[in-house]
CSV table of C-alpha atoms and ligand atoms in Angstrom, one decimal:
chain,number,residue,atom,x,y,z
R,5,MET,CA,-3.6,15.8,59.4
R,6,LYS,CA,-6.4,15.6,60.9
R,7,LEU,CA,-10.0,16.6,58.8
R,8,ILE,CA,-12.5,18.4,60.5
R,9,GLY,CA,-15.8,17.7,58.3
R,10,SER,CA,-19.7,16.3,59.0
R,11,ALA,CA,-21.0,12.7,58.4
R,12,ALA,CA,-23.4,14.0,56.0
R,13,SER,CA,-21.5,16.9,53.9
R,14,PRO,CA,-20.7,16.2,50.7
R,15,TYR,CA,-17.9,18.0,50.0
R,16,VAL,CA,-16.6,15.8,53.6
R,17,ARG,CA,-17.5,12.8,51.7
R,18,LYS,CA,-15.9,13.5,48.1
R,19,VAL,CA,-12.3,14.1,50.5
R,20,ARG,CA,-12.9,10.8,52.6
R,21,VAL,CA,-13.2,8.9,49.5
R,22,VAL,CA,-10.7,10.4,48.1
R,23,MET,CA,-8.2,9.7,51.2
R,24,ALA,CA,-10.0,5.9,51.7
R,25,GLU,CA,-8.2,5.7,47.8
R,26,LYS,CA,-5.0,7.3,47.5
R,27,ARG,CA,-4.9,5.0,51.5
R,28,LEU,CA,-3.7,7.9,53.4
R,29,ASP,CA,-4.2,8.0,57.2
R,30,TYR,CA,-5.6,10.6,59.2
R,31,GLN,CA,-7.9,11.4,61.7
R,32,PHE,CA,-11.3,12.5,61.6
R,33,ALA,CA,-12.9,15.3,64.1
R,34,ILE,CA,-16.5,15.9,63.9
R,35,GLU,CA,-18.0,19.5,63.7
R,36,ASP,CA,-20.8,21.3,63.3
R,37,VAL,CA,-20.8,24.1,61.7
R,38,TRP,CA,-23.7,24.6,62.6
R,39,SER,CA,-23.4,24.9,66.1
R,40,ASP,CA,-23.6,28.1,68.3
R,41,THR,CA,-20.2,27.0,69.6
R,42,THR,CA,-18.9,26.0,66.5
R,43,ALA,CA,-14.3,26.6,66.4
R,44,ILE,CA,-14.7,26.1,63.0
R,45,SER,CA,-13.2,29.4,62.2
R,46,ALA,CA,-10.3,29.1,64.0
R,47,SER,CA,-9.1,26.6,61.3
R,48,ASN,CA,-11.1,27.9,58.4
R,49,PRO,CA,-12.4,31.3,58.7
R,50,LEU,CA,-15.0,31.0,56.1
R,51,GLY,CA,-16.4,28.5,58.7
R,52,LYS,CA,-16.5,25.6,56.1
R,53,VAL,CA,-15.8,22.2,56.1
R,54,PRO,CA,-14.3,20.6,55.0
R,55,CYS,CA,-10.8,21.7,56.2
R,56,LEU,CA,-7.9,19.7,56.5
R,57,VAL,CA,-5.5,20.9,59.2
R,58,MET,CA,-1.4,19.6,58.7
R,59,GLU,CA,1.1,18.3,61.2
R,60,GLY,CA,2.4,22.0,61.4
R,61,GLY,CA,-1.6,23.3,62.8
R,62,GLU,CA,-1.6,24.4,59.1
R,63,ALA,CA,-5.8,24.2,57.5
R,64,MET,CA,-6.3,23.9,53.9
R,65,PHE,CA,-9.6,24.2,52.6
R,66,ASP,CA,-11.5,23.8,51.0
R,67,SER,CA,-12.4,20.7,49.2
R,68,ARG,CA,-10.8,20.9,45.7
R,69,VAL,CA,-7.4,22.1,47.3
R,70,ILE,CA,-8.0,19.1,49.7
R,71,VAL,CA,-8.6,16.9,47.2
R,72,GLU,CA,-5.8,18.0,44.6
R,73,TYR,CA,-3.3,18.1,47.2
R,74,LEU,CA,-4.1,15.2,48.3
R,75,ASP,CA,-3.5,12.8,45.0
R,76,THR,CA,0.4,14.1,45.4
R,77,LEU,CA,0.7,12.7,48.1
R,78,SER,CA,0.8,8.7,46.8
R,79,PRO,CA,1.1,7.8,43.5
R,80,VAL,CA,-1.6,5.0,44.4
R,81,GLY,CA,-4.6,5.4,42.2
R,82,LYS,CA,-4.1,8.9,40.7
R,83,LEU,CA,-6.8,10.7,40.1
R,84,ILE,CA,-6.4,13.6,38.6
R,85,PRO,CA,-4.2,13.8,35.2
R,86,GLN,CA,-0.8,15.6,35.5
R,87,GLN,CA,-1.6,17.8,32.8
R,88,GLY,CA,-3.8,19.3,29.3
R,89,ARG,CA,-7.3,18.5,28.1
R,90,GLU,CA,-7.7,15.5,30.2
R,91,ARG,CA,-7.0,17.2,33.6
R,92,ALA,CA,-9.7,20.5,32.7
R,93,GLU,CA,-12.4,17.4,32.1
R,94,VAL,CA,-11.7,15.7,35.2
R,95,LYS,CA,-11.6,19.1,36.6
R,96,THR,CA,-15.0,19.8,34.7
R,97,TRP,CA,-16.6,17.1,35.8
R,98,GLU,CA,-15.7,18.3,39.4
R,99,ALA,CA,-16.9,21.3,38.8
R,100,LEU,CA,-20.0,20.4,37.6
R,101,ALA,CA,-20.7,17.8,40.5
R,102,ASP,CA,-19.8,20.3,43.3
R,103,GLY,CA,-22.3,23.1,41.3
R,104,VAL,CA,-24.8,20.6,42.2
R,105,MET,CA,-24.3,20.1,45.5
R,106,ASP,CA,-24.2,24.1,45.7
R,107,ALA,CA,-26.9,24.7,44.5
R,108,GLY,CA,-28.4,21.9,46.9
R,109,VAL,CA,-27.0,23.6,49.6
R,110,LEU,CA,-28.6,27.0,49.1
R,111,TRP,CA,-31.8,25.6,48.4
R,112,ARG,CA,-31.9,23.5,51.5
R,113,MET,CA,-31.2,26.3,53.2
R,114,GLU,CA,-33.6,28.5,52.2
R,115,ALA,CA,-35.8,26.5,53.1
R,116,THR,CA,-34.4,24.5,56.1
R,117,TRP,CA,-32.4,27.5,58.5
R,118,ALA,CA,-33.6,28.1,61.5
R,119,ARG,CA,-32.6,31.8,61.6
R,120,ARG,CA,-34.3,32.5,58.3
R,121,ALA,CA,-38.1,33.6,58.9
R,122,ASP,CA,-40.7,31.5,56.8
R,123,GLY,CA,-41.7,35.4,55.1
R,124,GLU,CA,-37.7,35.1,53.9
R,125,ARG,CA,-37.9,32.0,52.5
R,126,SER,CA,-37.7,32.7,49.0
R,127,GLN,CA,-40.0,30.7,46.7
R,128,ALA,CA,-37.5,31.7,43.6
R,129,TRP,CA,-34.6,31.8,44.9
R,130,MET,CA,-35.2,27.6,46.0
R,131,ASP,CA,-37.0,27.0,42.3
R,132,ARG,CA,-33.6,29.1,40.9
R,133,GLN,CA,-31.5,26.6,42.5
R,134,GLN,CA,-33.6,23.4,42.1
R,135,ARG,CA,-33.3,24.1,38.2
R,136,LYS,CA,-29.7,24.1,38.9
R,137,VAL,CA,-30.0,20.9,40.6
R,138,VAL,CA,-31.8,19.2,37.8
R,139,ASP,CA,-30.2,20.1,34.9
R,140,GLY,CA,-26.6,19.5,36.5
R,141,ILE,CA,-28.0,16.2,37.1
R,142,ALA,CA,-29.6,15.6,33.3
R,143,ALA,CA,-25.7,17.2,32.2
R,144,MET,CA,-24.1,14.3,34.3
R,145,ALA,CA,-26.3,11.5,32.5
R,146,LYS,CA,-25.3,12.6,28.8
R,147,GLY,CA,-21.5,13.3,29.9
R,148,LEU,CA,-21.5,9.4,31.2
R,149,GLY,CA,-23.9,8.5,28.4
R,150,ASP,CA,-22.9,4.2,27.7
R,151,LYS,CA,-19.0,4.6,29.3
R,152,PRO,CA,-18.0,2.6,32.2
R,153,PHE,CA,-16.5,6.2,33.8
R,154,CYS,CA,-17.6,10.0,33.7
R,155,SER,CA,-13.6,10.3,32.3
R,156,GLY,CA,-11.7,8.2,31.3
R,157,ILE,CA,-11.4,4.4,31.7
R,158,HIS,CA,-10.4,4.5,35.3
R,159,LEU,CA,-12.0,5.7,38.5
R,160,SER,CA,-11.0,9.7,38.7
R,161,LEU,CA,-12.1,12.1,40.9
R,162,SER,CA,-14.4,13.2,37.8
R,163,ASP,CA,-16.5,9.7,39.2
R,164,ILE,CA,-15.9,10.0,42.8
R,165,ALA,CA,-17.9,13.8,42.9
R,166,VAL,CA,-19.9,12.6,40.6
R,167,GLY,CA,-20.9,9.8,43.4
R,168,CYS,CA,-20.6,12.4,46.2
R,169,ALA,CA,-23.5,14.7,44.7
R,170,LEU,CA,-25.0,11.8,43.2
R,171,GLY,CA,-25.2,9.9,47.2
R,172,TRP,CA,-26.1,13.5,48.9
R,173,ILE,CA,-29.4,14.6,46.6
R,174,GLY,CA,-30.7,11.1,47.3
R,175,PHE,CA,-30.1,11.3,50.9
R,176,ARG,CA,-31.1,14.8,51.3
R,177,PHE,CA,-33.7,15.3,48.0
R,178,PRO,CA,-35.4,11.8,48.1
R,179,GLU,CA,-38.4,13.9,45.5
R,180,ILE,CA,-35.3,13.8,43.3
R,181,ASP,CA,-36.0,10.8,41.1
R,182,TRP,CA,-32.5,10.3,39.0
R,183,ARG,CA,-32.2,6.9,39.2
R,184,GLY,CA,-35.9,6.7,37.8
R,185,GLU,CA,-34.6,8.8,34.9
R,186,TYR,CA,-31.2,8.0,34.2
R,187,PRO,CA,-30.3,4.4,34.9
R,188,ASN,CA,-26.6,4.8,33.6
R,189,LEU,CA,-26.2,6.9,36.4
R,190,VAL,CA,-27.3,4.4,39.3
R,191,ARG,CA,-25.1,2.0,37.2
R,192,LEU,CA,-22.7,4.5,37.9
R,193,TYR,CA,-23.5,4.8,41.4
R,194,ASP,CA,-24.2,1.1,42.2
R,195,LYS,CA,-20.5,0.6,40.7
R,196,LEU,CA,-19.1,2.8,43.4
R,197,MET,CA,-21.2,1.6,46.4
R,198,LEU,CA,-19.7,-1.2,46.1
R,199,ARG,CA,-15.8,0.4,47.4
R,200,PRO,CA,-15.3,0.1,50.4
R,201,SER,CA,-14.5,4.3,50.7
R,202,PHE,CA,-17.3,4.7,49.2
R,203,LEU,CA,-19.9,2.2,51.0
R,204,ASP,CA,-17.7,3.7,54.1
R,205,THR,CA,-18.8,7.0,53.8
R,206,LYS,CA,-22.5,6.7,53.3
R,207,PRO,CA,-24.2,9.7,54.8
C,328,LIG,C1,-18.3,24.2,50.2
C,328,LIG,C2,-18.0,23.9,51.7
C,328,LIG,C3,-19.6,23.9,52.3
C,328,LIG,O1,-20.4,24.4,51.2
C,328,LIG,C4,-16.1,22.6,49.7
C,328,LIG,O2,-14.9,22.9,50.5
C,328,LIG,O3,-15.6,22.2,47.8
C,328,LIG,N1,-17.3,24.7,48.5
C,328,LIG,C5,-17.0,24.5,49.6
C,328,LIG,N2,-19.5,23.2,53.7
C,328,LIG,C6,-20.3,23.5,54.1
C,328,LIG,C7,-21.0,21.6,54.8
C,328,LIG,S1,-22.3,21.1,53.8
C,328,LIG,O4,-23.7,21.5,53.3
C,328,LIG,O5,-21.4,20.0,53.5
C,328,LIG,C8,-20.4,24.8,55.2
C,328,LIG,O6,-19.6,24.4,55.9
C,328,LIG,N3,-21.5,25.3,55.5
C,328,LIG,C9,-21.0,26.5,56.6
C,328,LIG,C10,-21.8,27.5,56.2
C,328,LIG,O7,-21.6,28.9,57.0
C,328,LIG,O8,-22.4,27.9,54.8
């Protein structure tokens, strides 16, 4: 399998962490989707990474589809419960973490995308996205509480998705002081960072 991605993308990190936790082999192909010469649309018509290209050449996206597929490939360390409420709970945690990343990406692009002229940047739009990031992180802290993991009693995709979101927010928005505000998220993130899967994929 070939994973097309970038080292800074939190969605790509989620896939790479899952690959590592499941002990799956893959080739990592770095692609700058923002460059004029990017070839990403040959694999993903949406022009986004991560994109997983299978042995036969078929492509799979987005990160949620990819990690769900990867979890079925090996019985090692099941990350998504098979069915029922537990499964929906993990997928909801993932949606929350991805939603924080989505809002963060929209906010950052509005502020920094080179092809947008200064007069085209909307402060109201940035504030709207910032609100989602801040509220999303607060919801993570509330949902985690004193528990060792976001859902269940083992590591799951919930923790991986939350870890990737928090790591990326720390990387791109150091002014958002989630470490100062939420000791329980710090406890979770620092515990995740002891795992080679997280350590080796730090943005
Ligand atoms: C989001 C992927 C994405 O926005 C997923 O895979 O979960 N829902 C999708 N990827 C960004 C890179 S990044 O900001 O992490 C991307 O490829 N953007 C290029 C573009 O044209 O939007």
